[in-house]
Tab-separated table of C-alpha atoms in Angstrom:
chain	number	residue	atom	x	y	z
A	2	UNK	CA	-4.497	-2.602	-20.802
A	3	UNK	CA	-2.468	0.689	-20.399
A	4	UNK	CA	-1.037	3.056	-23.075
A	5	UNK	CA	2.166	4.823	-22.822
A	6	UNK	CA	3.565	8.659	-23.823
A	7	UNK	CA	1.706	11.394	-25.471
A	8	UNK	CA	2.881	10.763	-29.015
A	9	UNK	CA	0.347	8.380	-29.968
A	10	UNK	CA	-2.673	8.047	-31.753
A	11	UNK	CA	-5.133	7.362	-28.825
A	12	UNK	CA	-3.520	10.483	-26.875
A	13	UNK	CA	-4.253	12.629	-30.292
A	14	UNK	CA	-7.826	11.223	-30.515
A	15	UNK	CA	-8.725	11.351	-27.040
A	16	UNK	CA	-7.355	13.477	-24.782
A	17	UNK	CA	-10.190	16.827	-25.239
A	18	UNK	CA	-12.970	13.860	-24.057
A	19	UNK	CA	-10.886	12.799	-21.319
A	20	UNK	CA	-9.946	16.387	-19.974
A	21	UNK	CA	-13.924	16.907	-19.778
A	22	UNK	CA	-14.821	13.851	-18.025
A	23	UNK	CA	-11.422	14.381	-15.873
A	24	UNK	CA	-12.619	18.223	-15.008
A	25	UNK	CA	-15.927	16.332	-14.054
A	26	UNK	CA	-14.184	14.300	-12.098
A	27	UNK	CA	-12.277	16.910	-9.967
A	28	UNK	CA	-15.732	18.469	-9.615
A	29	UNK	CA	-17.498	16.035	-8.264
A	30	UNK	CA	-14.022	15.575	-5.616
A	31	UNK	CA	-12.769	11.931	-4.771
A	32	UNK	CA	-15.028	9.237	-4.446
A	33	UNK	CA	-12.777	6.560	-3.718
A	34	UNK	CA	-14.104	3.664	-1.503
A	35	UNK	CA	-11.159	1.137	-1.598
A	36	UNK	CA	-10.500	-0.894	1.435
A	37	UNK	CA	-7.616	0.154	4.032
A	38	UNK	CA	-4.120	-1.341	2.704
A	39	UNK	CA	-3.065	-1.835	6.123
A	40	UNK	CA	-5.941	-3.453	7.837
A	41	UNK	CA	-4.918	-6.213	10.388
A	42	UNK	CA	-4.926	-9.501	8.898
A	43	UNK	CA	-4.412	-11.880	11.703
A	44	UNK	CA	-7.243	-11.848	14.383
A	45	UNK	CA	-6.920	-12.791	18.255
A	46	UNK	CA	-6.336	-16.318	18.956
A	47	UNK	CA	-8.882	-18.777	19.696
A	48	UNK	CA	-8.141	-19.701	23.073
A	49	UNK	CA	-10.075	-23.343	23.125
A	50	UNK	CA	-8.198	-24.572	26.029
A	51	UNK	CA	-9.559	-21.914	28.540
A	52	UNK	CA	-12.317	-23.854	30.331
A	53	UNK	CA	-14.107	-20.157	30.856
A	54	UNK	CA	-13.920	-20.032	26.588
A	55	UNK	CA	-18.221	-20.493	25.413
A	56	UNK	CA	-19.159	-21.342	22.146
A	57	UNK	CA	-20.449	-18.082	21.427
A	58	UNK	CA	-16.955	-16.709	22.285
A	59	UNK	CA	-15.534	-19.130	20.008
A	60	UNK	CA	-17.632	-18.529	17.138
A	61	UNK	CA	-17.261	-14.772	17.453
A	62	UNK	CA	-13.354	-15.411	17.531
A	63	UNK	CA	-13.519	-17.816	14.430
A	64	UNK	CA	-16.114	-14.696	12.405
A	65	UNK	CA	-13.716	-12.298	13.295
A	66	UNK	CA	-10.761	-14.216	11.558
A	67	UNK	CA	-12.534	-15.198	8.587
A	68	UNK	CA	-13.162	-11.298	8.482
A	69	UNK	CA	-10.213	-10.259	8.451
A	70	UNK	CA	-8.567	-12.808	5.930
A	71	UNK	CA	-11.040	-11.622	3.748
A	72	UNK	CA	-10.343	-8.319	3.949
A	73	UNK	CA	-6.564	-8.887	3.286
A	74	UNK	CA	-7.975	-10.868	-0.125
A	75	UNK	CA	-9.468	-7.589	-1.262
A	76	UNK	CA	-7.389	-4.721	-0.444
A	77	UNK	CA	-6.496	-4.225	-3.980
A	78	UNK	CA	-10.507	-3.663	-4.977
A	79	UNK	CA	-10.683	0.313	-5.418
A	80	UNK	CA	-13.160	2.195	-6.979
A	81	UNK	CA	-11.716	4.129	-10.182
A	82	UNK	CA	-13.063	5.929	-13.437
A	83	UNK	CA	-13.064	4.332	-16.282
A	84	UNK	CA	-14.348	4.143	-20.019
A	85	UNK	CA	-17.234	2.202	-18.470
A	86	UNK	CA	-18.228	4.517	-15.455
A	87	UNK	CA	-17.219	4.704	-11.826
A	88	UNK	CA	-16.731	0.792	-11.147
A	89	UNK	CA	-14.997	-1.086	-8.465
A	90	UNK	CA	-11.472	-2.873	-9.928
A	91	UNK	CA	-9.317	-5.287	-8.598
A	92	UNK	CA	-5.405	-3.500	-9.542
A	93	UNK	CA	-3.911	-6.979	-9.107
A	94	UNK	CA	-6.637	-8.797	-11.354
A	95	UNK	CA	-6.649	-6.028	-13.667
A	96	UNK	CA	-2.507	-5.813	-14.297
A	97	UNK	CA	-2.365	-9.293	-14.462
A	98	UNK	CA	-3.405	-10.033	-18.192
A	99	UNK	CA	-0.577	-11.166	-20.318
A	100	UNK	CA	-0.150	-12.817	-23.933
A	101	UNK	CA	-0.050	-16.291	-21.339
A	102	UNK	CA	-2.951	-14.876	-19.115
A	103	UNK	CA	-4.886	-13.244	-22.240
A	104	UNK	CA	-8.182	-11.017	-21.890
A	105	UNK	CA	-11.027	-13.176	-22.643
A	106	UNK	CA	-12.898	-9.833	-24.363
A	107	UNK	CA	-10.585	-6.842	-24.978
A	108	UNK	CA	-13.844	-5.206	-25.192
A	109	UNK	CA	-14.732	-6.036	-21.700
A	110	UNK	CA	-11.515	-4.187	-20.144
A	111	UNK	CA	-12.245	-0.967	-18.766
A	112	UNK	CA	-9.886	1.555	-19.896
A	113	UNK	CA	-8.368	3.505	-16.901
A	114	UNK	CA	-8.856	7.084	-17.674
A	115	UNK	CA	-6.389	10.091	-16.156
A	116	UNK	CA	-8.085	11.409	-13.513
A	117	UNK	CA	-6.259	12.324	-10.089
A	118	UNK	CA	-8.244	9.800	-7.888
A	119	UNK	CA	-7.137	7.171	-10.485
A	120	UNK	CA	-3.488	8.253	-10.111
A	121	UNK	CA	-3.712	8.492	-6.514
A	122	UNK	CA	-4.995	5.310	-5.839
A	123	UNK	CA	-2.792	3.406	-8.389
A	124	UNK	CA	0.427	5.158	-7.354
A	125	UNK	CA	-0.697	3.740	-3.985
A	126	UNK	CA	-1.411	0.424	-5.257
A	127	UNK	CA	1.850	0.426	-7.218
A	128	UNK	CA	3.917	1.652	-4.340
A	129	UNK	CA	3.335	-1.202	-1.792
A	130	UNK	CA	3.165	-3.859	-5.162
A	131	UNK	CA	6.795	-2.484	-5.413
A	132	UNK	CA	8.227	-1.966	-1.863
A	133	UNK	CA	7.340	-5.888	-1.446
A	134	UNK	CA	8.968	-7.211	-4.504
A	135	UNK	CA	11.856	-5.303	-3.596
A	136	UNK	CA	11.679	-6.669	-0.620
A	137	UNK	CA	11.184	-10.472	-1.957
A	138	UNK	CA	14.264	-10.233	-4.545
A	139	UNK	CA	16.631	-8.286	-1.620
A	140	UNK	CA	16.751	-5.070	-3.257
A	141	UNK	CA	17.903	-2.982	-0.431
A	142	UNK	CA	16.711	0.319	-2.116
A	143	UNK	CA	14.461	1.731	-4.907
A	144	UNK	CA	16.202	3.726	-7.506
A	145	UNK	CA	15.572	7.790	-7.314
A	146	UNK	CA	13.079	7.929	-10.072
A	147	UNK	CA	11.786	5.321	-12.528
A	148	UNK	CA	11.459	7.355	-16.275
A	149	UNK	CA	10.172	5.752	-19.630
A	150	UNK	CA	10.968	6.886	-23.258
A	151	UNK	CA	8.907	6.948	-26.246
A	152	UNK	CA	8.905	3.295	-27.003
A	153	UNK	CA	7.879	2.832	-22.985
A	154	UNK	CA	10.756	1.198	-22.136
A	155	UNK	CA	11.465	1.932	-18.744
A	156	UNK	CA	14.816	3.419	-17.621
A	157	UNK	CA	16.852	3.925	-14.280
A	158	UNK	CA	19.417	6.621	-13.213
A	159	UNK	CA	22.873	5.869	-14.583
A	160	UNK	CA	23.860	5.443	-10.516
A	161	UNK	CA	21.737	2.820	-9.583
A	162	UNK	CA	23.222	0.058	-8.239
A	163	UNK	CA	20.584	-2.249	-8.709
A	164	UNK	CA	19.763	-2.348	-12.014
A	165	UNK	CA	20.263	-5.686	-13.490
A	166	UNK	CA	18.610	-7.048	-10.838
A	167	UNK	CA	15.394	-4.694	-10.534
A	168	UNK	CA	14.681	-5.129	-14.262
A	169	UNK	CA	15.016	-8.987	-13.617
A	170	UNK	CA	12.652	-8.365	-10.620
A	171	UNK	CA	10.072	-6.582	-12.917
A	172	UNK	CA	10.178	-9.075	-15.884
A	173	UNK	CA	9.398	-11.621	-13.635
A	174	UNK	CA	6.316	-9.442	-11.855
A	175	UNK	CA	4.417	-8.058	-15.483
A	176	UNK	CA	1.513	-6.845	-13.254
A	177	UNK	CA	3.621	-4.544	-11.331
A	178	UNK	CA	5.781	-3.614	-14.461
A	179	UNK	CA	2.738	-2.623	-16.295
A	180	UNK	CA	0.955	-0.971	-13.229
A	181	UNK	CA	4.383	1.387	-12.684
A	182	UNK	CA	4.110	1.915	-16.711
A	183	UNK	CA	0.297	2.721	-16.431
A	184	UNK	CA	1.035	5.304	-13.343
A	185	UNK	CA	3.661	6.872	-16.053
A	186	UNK	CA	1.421	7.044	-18.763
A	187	UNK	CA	-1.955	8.355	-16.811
A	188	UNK	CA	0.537	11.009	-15.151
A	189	UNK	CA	1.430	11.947	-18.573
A	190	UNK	CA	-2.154	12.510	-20.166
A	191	UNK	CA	-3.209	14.379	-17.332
A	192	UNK	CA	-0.269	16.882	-16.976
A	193	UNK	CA	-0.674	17.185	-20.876
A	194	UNK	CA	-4.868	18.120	-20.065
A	195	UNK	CA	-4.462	20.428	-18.123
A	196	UNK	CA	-1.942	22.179	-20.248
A	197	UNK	CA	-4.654	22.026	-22.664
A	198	UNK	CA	-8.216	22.986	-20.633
A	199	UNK	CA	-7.144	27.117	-21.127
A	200	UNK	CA	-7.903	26.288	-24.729
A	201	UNK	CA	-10.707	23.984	-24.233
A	202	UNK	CA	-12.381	26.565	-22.432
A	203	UNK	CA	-11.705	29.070	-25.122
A	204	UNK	CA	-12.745	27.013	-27.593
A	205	UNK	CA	-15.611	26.060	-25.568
A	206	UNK	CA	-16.339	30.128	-25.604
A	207	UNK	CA	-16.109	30.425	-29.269
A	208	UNK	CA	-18.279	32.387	-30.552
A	209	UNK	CA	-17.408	32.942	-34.268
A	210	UNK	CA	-15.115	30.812	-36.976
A	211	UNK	CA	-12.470	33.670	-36.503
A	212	UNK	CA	-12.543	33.110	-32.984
A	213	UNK	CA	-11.723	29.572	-33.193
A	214	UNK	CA	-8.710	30.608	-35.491
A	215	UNK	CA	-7.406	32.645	-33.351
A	216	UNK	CA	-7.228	30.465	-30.376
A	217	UNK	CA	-6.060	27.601	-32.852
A	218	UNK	CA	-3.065	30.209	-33.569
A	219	UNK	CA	-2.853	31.158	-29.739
A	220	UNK	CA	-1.940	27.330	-28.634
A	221	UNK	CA	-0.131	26.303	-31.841
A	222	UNK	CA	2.762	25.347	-29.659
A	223	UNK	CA	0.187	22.763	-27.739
A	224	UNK	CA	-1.345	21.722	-30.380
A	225	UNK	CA	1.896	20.352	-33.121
A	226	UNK	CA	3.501	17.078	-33.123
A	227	UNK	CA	6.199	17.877	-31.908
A	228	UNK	CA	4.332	20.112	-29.256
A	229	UNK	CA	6.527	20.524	-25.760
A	230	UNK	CA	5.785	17.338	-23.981
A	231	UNK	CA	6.481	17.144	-19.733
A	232	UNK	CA	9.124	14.917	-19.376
A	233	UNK	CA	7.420	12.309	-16.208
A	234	UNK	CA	9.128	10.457	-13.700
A	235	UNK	CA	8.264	8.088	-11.066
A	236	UNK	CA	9.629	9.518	-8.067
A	237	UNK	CA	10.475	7.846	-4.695
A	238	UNK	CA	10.038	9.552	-1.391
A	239	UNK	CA	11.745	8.162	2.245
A	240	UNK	CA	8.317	5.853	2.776
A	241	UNK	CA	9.223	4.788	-0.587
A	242	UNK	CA	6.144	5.982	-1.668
A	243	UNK	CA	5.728	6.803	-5.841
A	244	UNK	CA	5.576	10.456	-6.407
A	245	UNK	CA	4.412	11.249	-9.977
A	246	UNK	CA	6.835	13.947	-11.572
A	247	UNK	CA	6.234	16.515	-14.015
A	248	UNK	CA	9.630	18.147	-15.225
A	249	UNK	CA	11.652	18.056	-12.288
A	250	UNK	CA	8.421	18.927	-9.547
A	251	UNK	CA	5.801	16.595	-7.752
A	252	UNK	CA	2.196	16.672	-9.714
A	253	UNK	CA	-0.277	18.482	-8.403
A	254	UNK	CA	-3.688	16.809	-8.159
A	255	UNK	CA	-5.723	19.593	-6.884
């Protein structure tokens, strides 16, 4: 489940509750316990043959592959924040739902919510998700920046030589479609929080009725509908690495 933009009702609704528990967050610092994305998965070889080879060197041989393979199963397992706490998520499970793979409880989906380690670790996930399906469909490079508009429709540079077949690529991979779209739209809440937390901690400061209207009339800009949104972009860097974009400069998650 993702959302995409800032014009939309769960955005207007939500977004002073998420810039608390996000400020939390940042407080607290990273907490992220995911397992290394480029941990070996292929162990020694069982030499058999060698008539020095025990069975205890066997077996240790044999323990240490079925380690390893098991790691590689669960490299997409990070830790992230969510609606229902600090809980361990498998990206690939999680992006995988579709109207042919439905949710068995929409209730039971944790809602991602827009804090930096969140980003981080999705942009991550996202990043090598891409660089191999670009990879499987012989895409020999990733466009400059990925950007959505307000329907979430995704969109590439006019010079991209690969388009038709990238958006063929991503139809055919939802999960990593809707993780790139989810990276967009978490970059997008965030950027628009902490635009917003000078107010919240005015507000939060208040200590009259004619203080609150006068830091109501202080961010009127922030707070209208047609309030001056970041424009976001997905960003590629020589690793091929995404790089969440805030009008025209790299986000910064301090």
């Amino acid at each position: 489940m993702y959302v995409s933009g800032t014009q939309n009702p769960y955005y207007q609704t939500t977004y002073i509750t998420q810039a608390s528990q996000t400020a939390s967050y940042e407080a607290q610092g990273s907490k992220q316990s995911g397992t290394d994305t480029n941990a070996a998965n292929i162990a020694p070889p069982v030499e058999t043959s060698s008539p020095s080879k025990t069975s205890s060197d066997i077996n240790a041989a044999l323990l240490a592959l079925q380690e390893a393979q098991t790691t590689g199963k669960t490299t997409s397992t990070v830790e992230m924040n969510t609606s229902k706490g600090n809980i361990p998520i498998n990206l690939d499970e999680y992006f995988s739902y579709s109207p042919s793979n439905p949710v068995a409880n929409l209730d039971d989906l944790p809602l991602l919510l827009p804090s930096p380690q969140n980003i981080q670790a999705l942009s991550e996930h996202a990043s090598g998700r891409f660089s191999q399906m670009l990879s499987d469909y012989g895409i020999p490079e990733a466009p400059a920046e990925i950007t959505y508009d307000q329907e979430g429709k995704i969109h590439f540079p006019d010079d991209y030589a690969y388009s038709e077949q990238l958006t063929q690529a991503l139809e055919e991979n939802p999960g990593i479609a809707r993780a790139l779209s989810t990276v967009n739209a978490l970059t997008s809440h965030y950027v628009e929080i902490q635009k917003r937390m000078p107010m919240i901690d005015e507000m939060h400061n208040a200590k009259s009725q004619a203080d609150i209207d006068a830091i109501l009339a202080k961010y009127q800009g922030l707070l209208a509908d047609n309030g001056n949104y970041s424009s976001i972009a997905l960003s590629f860097n020589k690793e091929g690495n995404i790089v969440p974009m805030a009008d025209g400069k790299a986000v910064q998650f301090a």
